[in-house]
CSV table of C-alpha atoms in Angstrom, one decimal:
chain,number,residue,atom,x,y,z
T,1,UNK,CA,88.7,5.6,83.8
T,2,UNK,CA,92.0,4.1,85.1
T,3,UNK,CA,94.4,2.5,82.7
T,4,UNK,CA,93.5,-1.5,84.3
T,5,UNK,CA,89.7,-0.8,83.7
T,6,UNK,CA,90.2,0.6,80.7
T,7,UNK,CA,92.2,-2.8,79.3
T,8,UNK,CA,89.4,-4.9,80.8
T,9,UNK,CA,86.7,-3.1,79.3
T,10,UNK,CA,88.5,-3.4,75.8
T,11,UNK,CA,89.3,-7.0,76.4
T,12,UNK,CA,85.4,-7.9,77.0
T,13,UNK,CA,84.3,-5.8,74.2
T,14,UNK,CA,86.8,-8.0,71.7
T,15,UNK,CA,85.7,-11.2,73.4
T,16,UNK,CA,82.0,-10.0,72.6
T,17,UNK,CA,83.3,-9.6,69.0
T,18,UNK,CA,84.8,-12.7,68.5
T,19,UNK,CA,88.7,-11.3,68.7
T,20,UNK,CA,91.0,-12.5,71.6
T,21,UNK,CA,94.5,-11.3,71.7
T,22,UNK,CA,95.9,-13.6,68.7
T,23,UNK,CA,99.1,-12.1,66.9
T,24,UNK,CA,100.1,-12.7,63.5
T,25,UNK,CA,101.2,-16.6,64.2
T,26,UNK,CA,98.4,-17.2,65.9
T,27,UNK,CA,96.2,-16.2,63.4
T,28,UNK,CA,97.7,-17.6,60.2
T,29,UNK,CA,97.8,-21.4,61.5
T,30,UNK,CA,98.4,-24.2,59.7
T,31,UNK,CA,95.1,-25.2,60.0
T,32,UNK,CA,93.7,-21.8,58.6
T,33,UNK,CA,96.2,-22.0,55.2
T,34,UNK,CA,95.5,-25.5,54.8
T,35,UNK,CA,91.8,-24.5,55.1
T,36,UNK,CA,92.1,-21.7,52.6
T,37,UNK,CA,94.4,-24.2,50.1
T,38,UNK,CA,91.1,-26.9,50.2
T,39,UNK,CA,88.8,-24.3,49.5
T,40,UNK,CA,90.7,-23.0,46.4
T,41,UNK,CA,91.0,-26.0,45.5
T,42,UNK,CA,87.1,-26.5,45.4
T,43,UNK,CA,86.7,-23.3,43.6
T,44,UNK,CA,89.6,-24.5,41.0
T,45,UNK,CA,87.3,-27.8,40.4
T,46,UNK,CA,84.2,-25.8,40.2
T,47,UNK,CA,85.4,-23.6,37.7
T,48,UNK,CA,86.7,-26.2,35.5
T,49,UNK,CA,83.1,-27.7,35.6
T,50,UNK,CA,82.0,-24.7,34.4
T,51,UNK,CA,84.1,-24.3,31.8
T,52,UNK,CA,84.0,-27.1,30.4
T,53,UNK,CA,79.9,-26.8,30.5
T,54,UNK,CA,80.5,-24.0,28.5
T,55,UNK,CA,82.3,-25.1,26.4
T,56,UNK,CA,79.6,-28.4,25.9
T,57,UNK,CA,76.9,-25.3,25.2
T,58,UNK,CA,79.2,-23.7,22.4
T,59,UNK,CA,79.3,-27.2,20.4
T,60,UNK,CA,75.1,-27.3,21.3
T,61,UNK,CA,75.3,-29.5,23.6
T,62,UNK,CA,73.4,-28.5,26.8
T,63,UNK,CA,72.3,-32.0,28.9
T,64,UNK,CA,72.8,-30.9,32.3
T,65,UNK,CA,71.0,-34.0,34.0
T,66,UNK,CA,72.8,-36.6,31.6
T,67,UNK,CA,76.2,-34.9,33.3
T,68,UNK,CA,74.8,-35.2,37.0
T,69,UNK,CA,73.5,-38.5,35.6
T,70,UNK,CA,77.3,-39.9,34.7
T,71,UNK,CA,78.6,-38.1,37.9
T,72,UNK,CA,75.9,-39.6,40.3
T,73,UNK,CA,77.1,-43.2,38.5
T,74,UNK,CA,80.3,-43.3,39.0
T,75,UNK,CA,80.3,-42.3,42.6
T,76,UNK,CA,77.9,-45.8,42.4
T,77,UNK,CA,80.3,-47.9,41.1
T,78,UNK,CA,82.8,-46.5,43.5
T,79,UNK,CA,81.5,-45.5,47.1
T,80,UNK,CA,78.6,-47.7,46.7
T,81,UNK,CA,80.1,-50.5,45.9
T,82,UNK,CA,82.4,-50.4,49.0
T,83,UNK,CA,79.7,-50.3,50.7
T,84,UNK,CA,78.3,-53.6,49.1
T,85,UNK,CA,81.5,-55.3,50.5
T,86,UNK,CA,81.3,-54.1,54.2
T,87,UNK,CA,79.7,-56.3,56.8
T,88,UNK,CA,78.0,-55.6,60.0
T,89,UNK,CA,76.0,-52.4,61.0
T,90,UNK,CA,77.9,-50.6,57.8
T,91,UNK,CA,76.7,-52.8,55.2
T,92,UNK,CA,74.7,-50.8,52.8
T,93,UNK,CA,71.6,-53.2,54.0
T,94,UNK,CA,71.8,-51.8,57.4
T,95,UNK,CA,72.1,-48.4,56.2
T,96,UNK,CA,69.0,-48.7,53.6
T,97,UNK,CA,66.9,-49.9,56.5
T,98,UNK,CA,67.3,-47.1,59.0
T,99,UNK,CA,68.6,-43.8,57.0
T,100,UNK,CA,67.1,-44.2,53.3
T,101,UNK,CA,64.5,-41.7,53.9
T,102,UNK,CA,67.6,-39.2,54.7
T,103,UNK,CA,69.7,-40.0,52.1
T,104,UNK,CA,66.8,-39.7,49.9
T,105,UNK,CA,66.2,-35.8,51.2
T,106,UNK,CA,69.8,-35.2,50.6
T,107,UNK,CA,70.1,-37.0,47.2
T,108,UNK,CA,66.9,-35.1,45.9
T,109,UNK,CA,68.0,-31.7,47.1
T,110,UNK,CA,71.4,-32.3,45.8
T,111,UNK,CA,69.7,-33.2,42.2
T,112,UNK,CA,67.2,-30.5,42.1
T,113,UNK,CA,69.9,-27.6,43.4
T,114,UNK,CA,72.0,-28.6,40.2
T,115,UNK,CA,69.0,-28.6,37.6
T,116,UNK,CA,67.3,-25.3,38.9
T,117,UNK,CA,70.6,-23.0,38.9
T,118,UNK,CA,71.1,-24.5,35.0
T,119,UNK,CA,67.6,-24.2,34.4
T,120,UNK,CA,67.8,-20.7,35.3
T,121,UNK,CA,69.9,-19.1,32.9
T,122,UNK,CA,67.2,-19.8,30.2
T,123,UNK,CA,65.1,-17.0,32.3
T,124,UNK,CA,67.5,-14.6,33.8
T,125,UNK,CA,71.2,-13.3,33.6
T,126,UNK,CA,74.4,-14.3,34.7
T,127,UNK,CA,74.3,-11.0,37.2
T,128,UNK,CA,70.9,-12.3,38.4
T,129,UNK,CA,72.3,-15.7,39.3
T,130,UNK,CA,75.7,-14.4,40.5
T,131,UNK,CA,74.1,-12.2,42.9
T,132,UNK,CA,71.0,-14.3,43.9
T,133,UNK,CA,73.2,-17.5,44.7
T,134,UNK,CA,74.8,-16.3,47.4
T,135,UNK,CA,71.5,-16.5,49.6
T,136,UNK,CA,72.3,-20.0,50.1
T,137,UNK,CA,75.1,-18.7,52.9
T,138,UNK,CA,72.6,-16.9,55.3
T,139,UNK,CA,70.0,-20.2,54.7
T,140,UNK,CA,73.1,-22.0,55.4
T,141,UNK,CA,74.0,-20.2,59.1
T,142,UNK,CA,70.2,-20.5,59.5
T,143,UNK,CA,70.2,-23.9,59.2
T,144,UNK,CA,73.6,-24.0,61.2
T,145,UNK,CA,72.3,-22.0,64.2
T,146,UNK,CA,68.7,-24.1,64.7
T,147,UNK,CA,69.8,-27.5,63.9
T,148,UNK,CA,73.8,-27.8,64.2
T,149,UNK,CA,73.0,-26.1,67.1
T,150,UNK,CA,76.6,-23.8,65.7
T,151,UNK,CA,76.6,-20.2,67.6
T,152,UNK,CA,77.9,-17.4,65.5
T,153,UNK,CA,80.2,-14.2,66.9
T,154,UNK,CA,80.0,-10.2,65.6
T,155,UNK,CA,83.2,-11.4,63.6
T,156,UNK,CA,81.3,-13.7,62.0
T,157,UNK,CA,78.6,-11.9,60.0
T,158,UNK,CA,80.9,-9.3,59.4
T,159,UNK,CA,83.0,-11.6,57.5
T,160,UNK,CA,80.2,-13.0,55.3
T,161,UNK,CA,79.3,-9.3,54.6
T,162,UNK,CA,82.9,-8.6,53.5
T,163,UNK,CA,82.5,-11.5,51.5
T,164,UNK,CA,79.5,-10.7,50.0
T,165,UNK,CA,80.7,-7.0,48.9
T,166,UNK,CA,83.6,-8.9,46.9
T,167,UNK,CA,80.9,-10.4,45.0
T,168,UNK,CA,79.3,-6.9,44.7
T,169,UNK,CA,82.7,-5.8,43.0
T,170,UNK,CA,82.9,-8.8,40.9
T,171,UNK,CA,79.5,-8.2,39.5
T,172,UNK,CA,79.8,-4.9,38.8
T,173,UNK,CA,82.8,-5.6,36.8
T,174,UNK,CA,80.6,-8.1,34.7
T,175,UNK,CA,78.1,-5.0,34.4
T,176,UNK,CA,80.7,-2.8,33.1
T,177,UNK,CA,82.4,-4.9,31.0
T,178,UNK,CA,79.3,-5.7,29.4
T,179,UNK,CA,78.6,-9.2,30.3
T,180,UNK,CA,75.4,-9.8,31.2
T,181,UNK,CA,75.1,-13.4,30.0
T,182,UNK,CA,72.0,-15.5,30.0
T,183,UNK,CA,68.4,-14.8,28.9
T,184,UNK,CA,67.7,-11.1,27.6
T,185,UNK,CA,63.9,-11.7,27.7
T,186,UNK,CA,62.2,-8.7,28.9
T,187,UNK,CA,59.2,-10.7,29.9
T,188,UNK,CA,58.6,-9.7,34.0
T,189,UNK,CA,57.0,-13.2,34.4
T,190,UNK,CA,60.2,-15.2,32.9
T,191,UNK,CA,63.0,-12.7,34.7
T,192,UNK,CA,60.8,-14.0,37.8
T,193,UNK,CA,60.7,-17.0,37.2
T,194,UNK,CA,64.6,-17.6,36.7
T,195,UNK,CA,65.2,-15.6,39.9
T,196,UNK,CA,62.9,-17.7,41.8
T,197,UNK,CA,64.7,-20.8,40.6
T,198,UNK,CA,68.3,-19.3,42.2
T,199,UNK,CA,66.5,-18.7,45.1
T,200,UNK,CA,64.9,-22.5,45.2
T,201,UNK,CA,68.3,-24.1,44.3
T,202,UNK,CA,70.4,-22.1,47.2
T,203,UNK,CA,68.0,-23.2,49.4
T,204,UNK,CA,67.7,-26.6,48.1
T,205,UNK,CA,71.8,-26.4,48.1
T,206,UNK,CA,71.5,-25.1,51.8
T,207,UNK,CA,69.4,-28.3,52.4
T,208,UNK,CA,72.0,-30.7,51.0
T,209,UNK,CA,75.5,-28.8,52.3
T,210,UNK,CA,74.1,-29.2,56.4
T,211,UNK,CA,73.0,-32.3,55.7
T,212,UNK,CA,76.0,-33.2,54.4
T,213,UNK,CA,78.0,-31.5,57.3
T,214,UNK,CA,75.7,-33.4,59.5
T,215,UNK,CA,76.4,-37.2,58.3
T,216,UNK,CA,80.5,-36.5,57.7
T,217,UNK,CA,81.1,-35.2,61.2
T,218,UNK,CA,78.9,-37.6,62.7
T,219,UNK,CA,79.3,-40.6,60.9
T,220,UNK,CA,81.3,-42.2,57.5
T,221,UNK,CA,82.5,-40.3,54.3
T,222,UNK,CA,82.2,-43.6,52.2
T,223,UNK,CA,78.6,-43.9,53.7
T,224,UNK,CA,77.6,-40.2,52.7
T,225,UNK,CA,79.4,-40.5,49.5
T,226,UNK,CA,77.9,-44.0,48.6
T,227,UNK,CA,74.5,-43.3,49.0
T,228,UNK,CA,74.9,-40.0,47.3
T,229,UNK,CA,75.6,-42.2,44.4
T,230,UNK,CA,73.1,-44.6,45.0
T,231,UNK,CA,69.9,-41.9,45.4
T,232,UNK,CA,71.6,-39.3,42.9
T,233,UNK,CA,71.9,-41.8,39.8
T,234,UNK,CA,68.6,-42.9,40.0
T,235,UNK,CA,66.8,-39.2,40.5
T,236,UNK,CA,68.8,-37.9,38.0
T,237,UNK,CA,68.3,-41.2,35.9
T,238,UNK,CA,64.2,-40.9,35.8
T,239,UNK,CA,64.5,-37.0,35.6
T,240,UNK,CA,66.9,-38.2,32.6
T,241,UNK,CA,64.7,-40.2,30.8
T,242,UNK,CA,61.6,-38.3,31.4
T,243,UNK,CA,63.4,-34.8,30.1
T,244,UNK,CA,66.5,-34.7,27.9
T,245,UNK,CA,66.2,-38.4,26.2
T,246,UNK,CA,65.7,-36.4,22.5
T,247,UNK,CA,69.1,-34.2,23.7
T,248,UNK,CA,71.3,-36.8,24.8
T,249,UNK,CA,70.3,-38.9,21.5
T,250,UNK,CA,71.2,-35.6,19.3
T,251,UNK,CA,74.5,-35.3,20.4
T,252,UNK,CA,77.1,-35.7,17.7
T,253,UNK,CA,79.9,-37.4,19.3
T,254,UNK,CA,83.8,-36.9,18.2
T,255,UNK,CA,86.7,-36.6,19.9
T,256,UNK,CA,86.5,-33.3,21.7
T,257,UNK,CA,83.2,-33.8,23.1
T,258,UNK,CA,84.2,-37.0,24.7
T,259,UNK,CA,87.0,-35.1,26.1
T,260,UNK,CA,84.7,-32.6,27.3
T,261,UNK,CA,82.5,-35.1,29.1
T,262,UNK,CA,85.4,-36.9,30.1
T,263,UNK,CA,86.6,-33.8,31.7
T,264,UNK,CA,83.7,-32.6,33.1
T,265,UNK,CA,82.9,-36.3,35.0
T,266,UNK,CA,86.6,-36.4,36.6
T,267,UNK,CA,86.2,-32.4,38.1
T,268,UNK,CA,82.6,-33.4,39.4
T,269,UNK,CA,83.8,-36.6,40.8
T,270,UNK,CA,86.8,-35.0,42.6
T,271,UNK,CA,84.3,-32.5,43.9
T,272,UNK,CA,82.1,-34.6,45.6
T,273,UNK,CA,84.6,-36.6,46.8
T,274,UNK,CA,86.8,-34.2,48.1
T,275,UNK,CA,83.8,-31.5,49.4
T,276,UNK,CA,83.2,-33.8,52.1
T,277,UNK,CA,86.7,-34.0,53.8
T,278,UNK,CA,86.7,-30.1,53.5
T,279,UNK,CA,83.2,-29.7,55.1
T,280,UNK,CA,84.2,-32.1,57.9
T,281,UNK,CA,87.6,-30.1,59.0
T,282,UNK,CA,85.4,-26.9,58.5
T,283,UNK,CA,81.9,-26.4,58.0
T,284,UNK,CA,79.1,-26.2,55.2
T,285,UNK,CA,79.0,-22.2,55.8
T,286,UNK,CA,83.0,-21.7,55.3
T,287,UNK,CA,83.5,-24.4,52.5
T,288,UNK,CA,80.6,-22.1,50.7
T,289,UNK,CA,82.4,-18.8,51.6
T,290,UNK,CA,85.5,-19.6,49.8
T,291,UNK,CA,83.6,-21.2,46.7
T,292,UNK,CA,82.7,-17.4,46.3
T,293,UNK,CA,86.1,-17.1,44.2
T,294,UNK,CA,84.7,-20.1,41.4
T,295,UNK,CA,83.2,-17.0,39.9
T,296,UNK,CA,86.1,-15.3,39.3
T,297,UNK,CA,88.5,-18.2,38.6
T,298,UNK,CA,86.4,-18.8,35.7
T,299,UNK,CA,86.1,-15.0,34.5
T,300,UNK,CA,90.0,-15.4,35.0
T,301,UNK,CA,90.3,-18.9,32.3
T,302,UNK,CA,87.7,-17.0,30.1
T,303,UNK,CA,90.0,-14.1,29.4
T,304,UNK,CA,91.9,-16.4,27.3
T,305,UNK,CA,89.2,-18.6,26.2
T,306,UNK,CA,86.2,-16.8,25.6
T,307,UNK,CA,88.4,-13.5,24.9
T,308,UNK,CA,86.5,-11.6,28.4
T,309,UNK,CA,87.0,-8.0,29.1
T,310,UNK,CA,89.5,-7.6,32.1
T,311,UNK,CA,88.6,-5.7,34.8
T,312,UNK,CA,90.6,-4.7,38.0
T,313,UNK,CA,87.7,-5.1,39.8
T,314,UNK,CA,88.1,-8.8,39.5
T,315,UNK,CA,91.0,-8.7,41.1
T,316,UNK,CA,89.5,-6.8,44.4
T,317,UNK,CA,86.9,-9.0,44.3
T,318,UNK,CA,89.4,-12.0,44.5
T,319,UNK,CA,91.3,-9.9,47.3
T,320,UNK,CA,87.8,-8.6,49.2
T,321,UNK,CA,86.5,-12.1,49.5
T,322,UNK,CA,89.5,-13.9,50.1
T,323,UNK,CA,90.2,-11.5,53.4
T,324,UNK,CA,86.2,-12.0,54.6
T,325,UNK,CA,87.0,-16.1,54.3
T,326,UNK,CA,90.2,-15.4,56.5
T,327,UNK,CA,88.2,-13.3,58.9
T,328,UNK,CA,85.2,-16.2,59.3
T,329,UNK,CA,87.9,-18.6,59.9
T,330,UNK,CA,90.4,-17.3,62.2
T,331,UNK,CA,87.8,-16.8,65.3
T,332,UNK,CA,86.1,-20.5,66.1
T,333,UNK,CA,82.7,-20.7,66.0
T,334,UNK,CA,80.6,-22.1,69.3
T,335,UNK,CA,77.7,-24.8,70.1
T,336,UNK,CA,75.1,-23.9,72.5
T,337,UNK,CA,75.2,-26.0,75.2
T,338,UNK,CA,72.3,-28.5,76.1
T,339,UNK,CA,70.0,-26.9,78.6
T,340,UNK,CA,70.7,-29.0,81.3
T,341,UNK,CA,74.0,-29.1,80.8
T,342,UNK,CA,74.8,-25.7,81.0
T,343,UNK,CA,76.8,-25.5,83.9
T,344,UNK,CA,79.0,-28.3,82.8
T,345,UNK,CA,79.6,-26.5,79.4
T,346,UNK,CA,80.8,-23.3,81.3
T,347,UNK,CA,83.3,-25.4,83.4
T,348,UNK,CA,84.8,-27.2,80.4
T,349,UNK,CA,85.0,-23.4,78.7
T,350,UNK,CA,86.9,-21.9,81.9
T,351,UNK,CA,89.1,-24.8,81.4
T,352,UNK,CA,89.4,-24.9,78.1
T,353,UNK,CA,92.9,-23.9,76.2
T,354,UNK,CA,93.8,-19.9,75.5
T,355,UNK,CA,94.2,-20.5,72.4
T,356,UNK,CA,91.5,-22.3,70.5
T,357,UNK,CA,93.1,-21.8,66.9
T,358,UNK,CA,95.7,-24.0,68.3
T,359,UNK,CA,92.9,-26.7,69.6
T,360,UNK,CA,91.5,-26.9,66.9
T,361,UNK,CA,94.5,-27.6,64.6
T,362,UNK,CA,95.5,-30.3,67.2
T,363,UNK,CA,92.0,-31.6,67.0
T,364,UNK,CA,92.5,-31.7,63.2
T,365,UNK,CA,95.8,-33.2,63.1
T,366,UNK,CA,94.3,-36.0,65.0
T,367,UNK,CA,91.4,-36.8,63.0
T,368,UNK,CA,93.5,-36.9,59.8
T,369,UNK,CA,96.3,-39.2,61.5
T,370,UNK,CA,93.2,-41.4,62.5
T,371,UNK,CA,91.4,-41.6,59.2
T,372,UNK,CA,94.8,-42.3,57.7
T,373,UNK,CA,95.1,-45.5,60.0
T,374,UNK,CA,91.5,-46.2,59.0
């Protein structure tokens, strides 16, 4: 094999892969650091949710739906409100009258995701659910493959499997540093049972993240967000009253647990706000990729707060995961083309830029200059 026919056949077989001949600058883009930044970010808020649910369970207080309830009601009062005030084919009327049976899907999924993973600690372990959560990424490309319609490369699933061996690491640093929280019941029927409900809230979670992805990159952030709090408070308001009346009524208020609340409703409200923006500059599969390292951010706080056993592990996990995010980014993703517009799809792609890293920051840029003018 000549030397020319040798480069050709190398450059198909990285094409094939998902790898084009990017160097370093290429590759670490604005876009992709400001992608990874967001994503931490999300992690940092998830983790201080969960430490500060934590820290609710060591004072005996464990009302998961009255949280999601006071979340779910201030993003009423907020998005939902602004959406009271708009006019036209925006106005919440409008919106109630065509979509409510969607948002209703979405709101429900996102209500019964959030109970079910709680719920599930009463039945299995920490392990269990650290393990067992992360099916809600290959539901997630699933989902993103028949309905988004989003085409996957070899670089791709090899990511999400890098990803998922940092997760390995960081769960075998739990094992070995003894922590295998949650319920020690040796009953087969209730370890099933807690297992089954990780498995129904990633899917449920799957459910609620493309469904999400759909409405933000097809249509408003204040709608999405609006009738999240609209559907959400009153889901998790009759699940409220109908299971944890006698809990939220036994709470024994001071100081510190209004802090804690008050905590915990500002980190969930910046979530949901924020998760959004983050989906709609990446997507629901990548936005769940780098909420991998919550996890481990919290392990990290819990050294000093809940006195944790370090491991060094934890900090290869961190590393592992963080370098399959960066692989998943870096190479764009692809739609299939409609099937009679094939040919025109296969034109635009022979025309298209060398360097699509660099479109898609430019494409980025532009939406957030526009939605600042908004």
């Amino acid at each position: 094999m000549d030397q020319h026919a040798e480069h050709t056949l190398c450059g198909k077989v990285s094409t094939a892969c998902g790898f084009s001949s990017f160097n370093l600058k290429n590759i670490f883009t604005r876009r992709l650091l400001k992608t990874i930044a967001l994503g931490q970010l999300l992690s940092l808020l998830i983790c201080g949710t969960a430490v500060t649910c934590q820290l609710l369970a060591d004072s005996k207080v464990e009302t998961p739906m009255f949280q999601s309830f006071l979340n779910y009601t201030l993003l009423l009062l907020t998005y939902t409100t602004f959406l009271c005030t708009r006019k036209g084919d925006g106005n919440i009327l409008q919106i109630l009258r065509t979509k409510w049976w969607k948002y209703l899907v979405m709101g429900l999924a996102d209500v019964e995701a959030n109970y079910a993973v709680v719920k599930a600690y009463q039945f299995t372990t920490l392990t269990s659910i650290q393990l067992l959560d992360c099916f809600v990424i290959p539901v997630l490309m699933a989902l993103s493959w028949f309905f988004m319609k989003t085409r996957y490369k070899l670089v791709h699933f090899v990511a999400v499997m890098v990803c998922l061996l940092g997760v390995g690491a960081m769960v075998g640093a739990d094992f070995l540093a003894g922590r295998v929280q949650g319920s020690t019941s040796d009953v087969r029927g209730d370890v099933l049972l807690g297992d089954g409900l990780v498995l129904l809230s990633a899917i449920l979670y799957a459910v609620s993240n493309i469904c999400q992805e759909h409405t933000v990159k097809n249509g408003s952030l204040v709608e999405f967000l609006g009738m999240m709090g609209l559907f959400g408070s009153l889901i998790s308001g009759v699940q409220l009253a109908v299971l944890e009346t006698h809990a939220v009524s036994s709470i024994k208020w001071d100081r510190f647990i209004i802090l804690l609340f008050g905590l915990y409703i500002s980190m969930m409200y910046a979530l949901y706000s924020f998760m959004p923006v983050v989906v709609r500059l990446t997507s629901a599969t990548a936005v769940n990729l780098s909420l991998l390292t919550a996890d481990l951010f919290s392990l990290f706080c819990g050294l000093f707060l809940f006195h944790y056993k370090f491991s060094v592990l934890y900090l290869i996990s961190f590393a592992v995961i963080t370098v399959g995010f960066i692989m998943f980014n870096v190479v764009p993703t692809s739609s299939a083309p409609p099937n009679n517009s094939a040919e025109e799809f296969a034109n635009r792609a022979a025309g298209s830029s060398s360097n699509p890293l660099m479109d898609a920051d430019e494409e980025a840029e532009t939406f957030i200059a526009v939605d600042n003018c908004n």
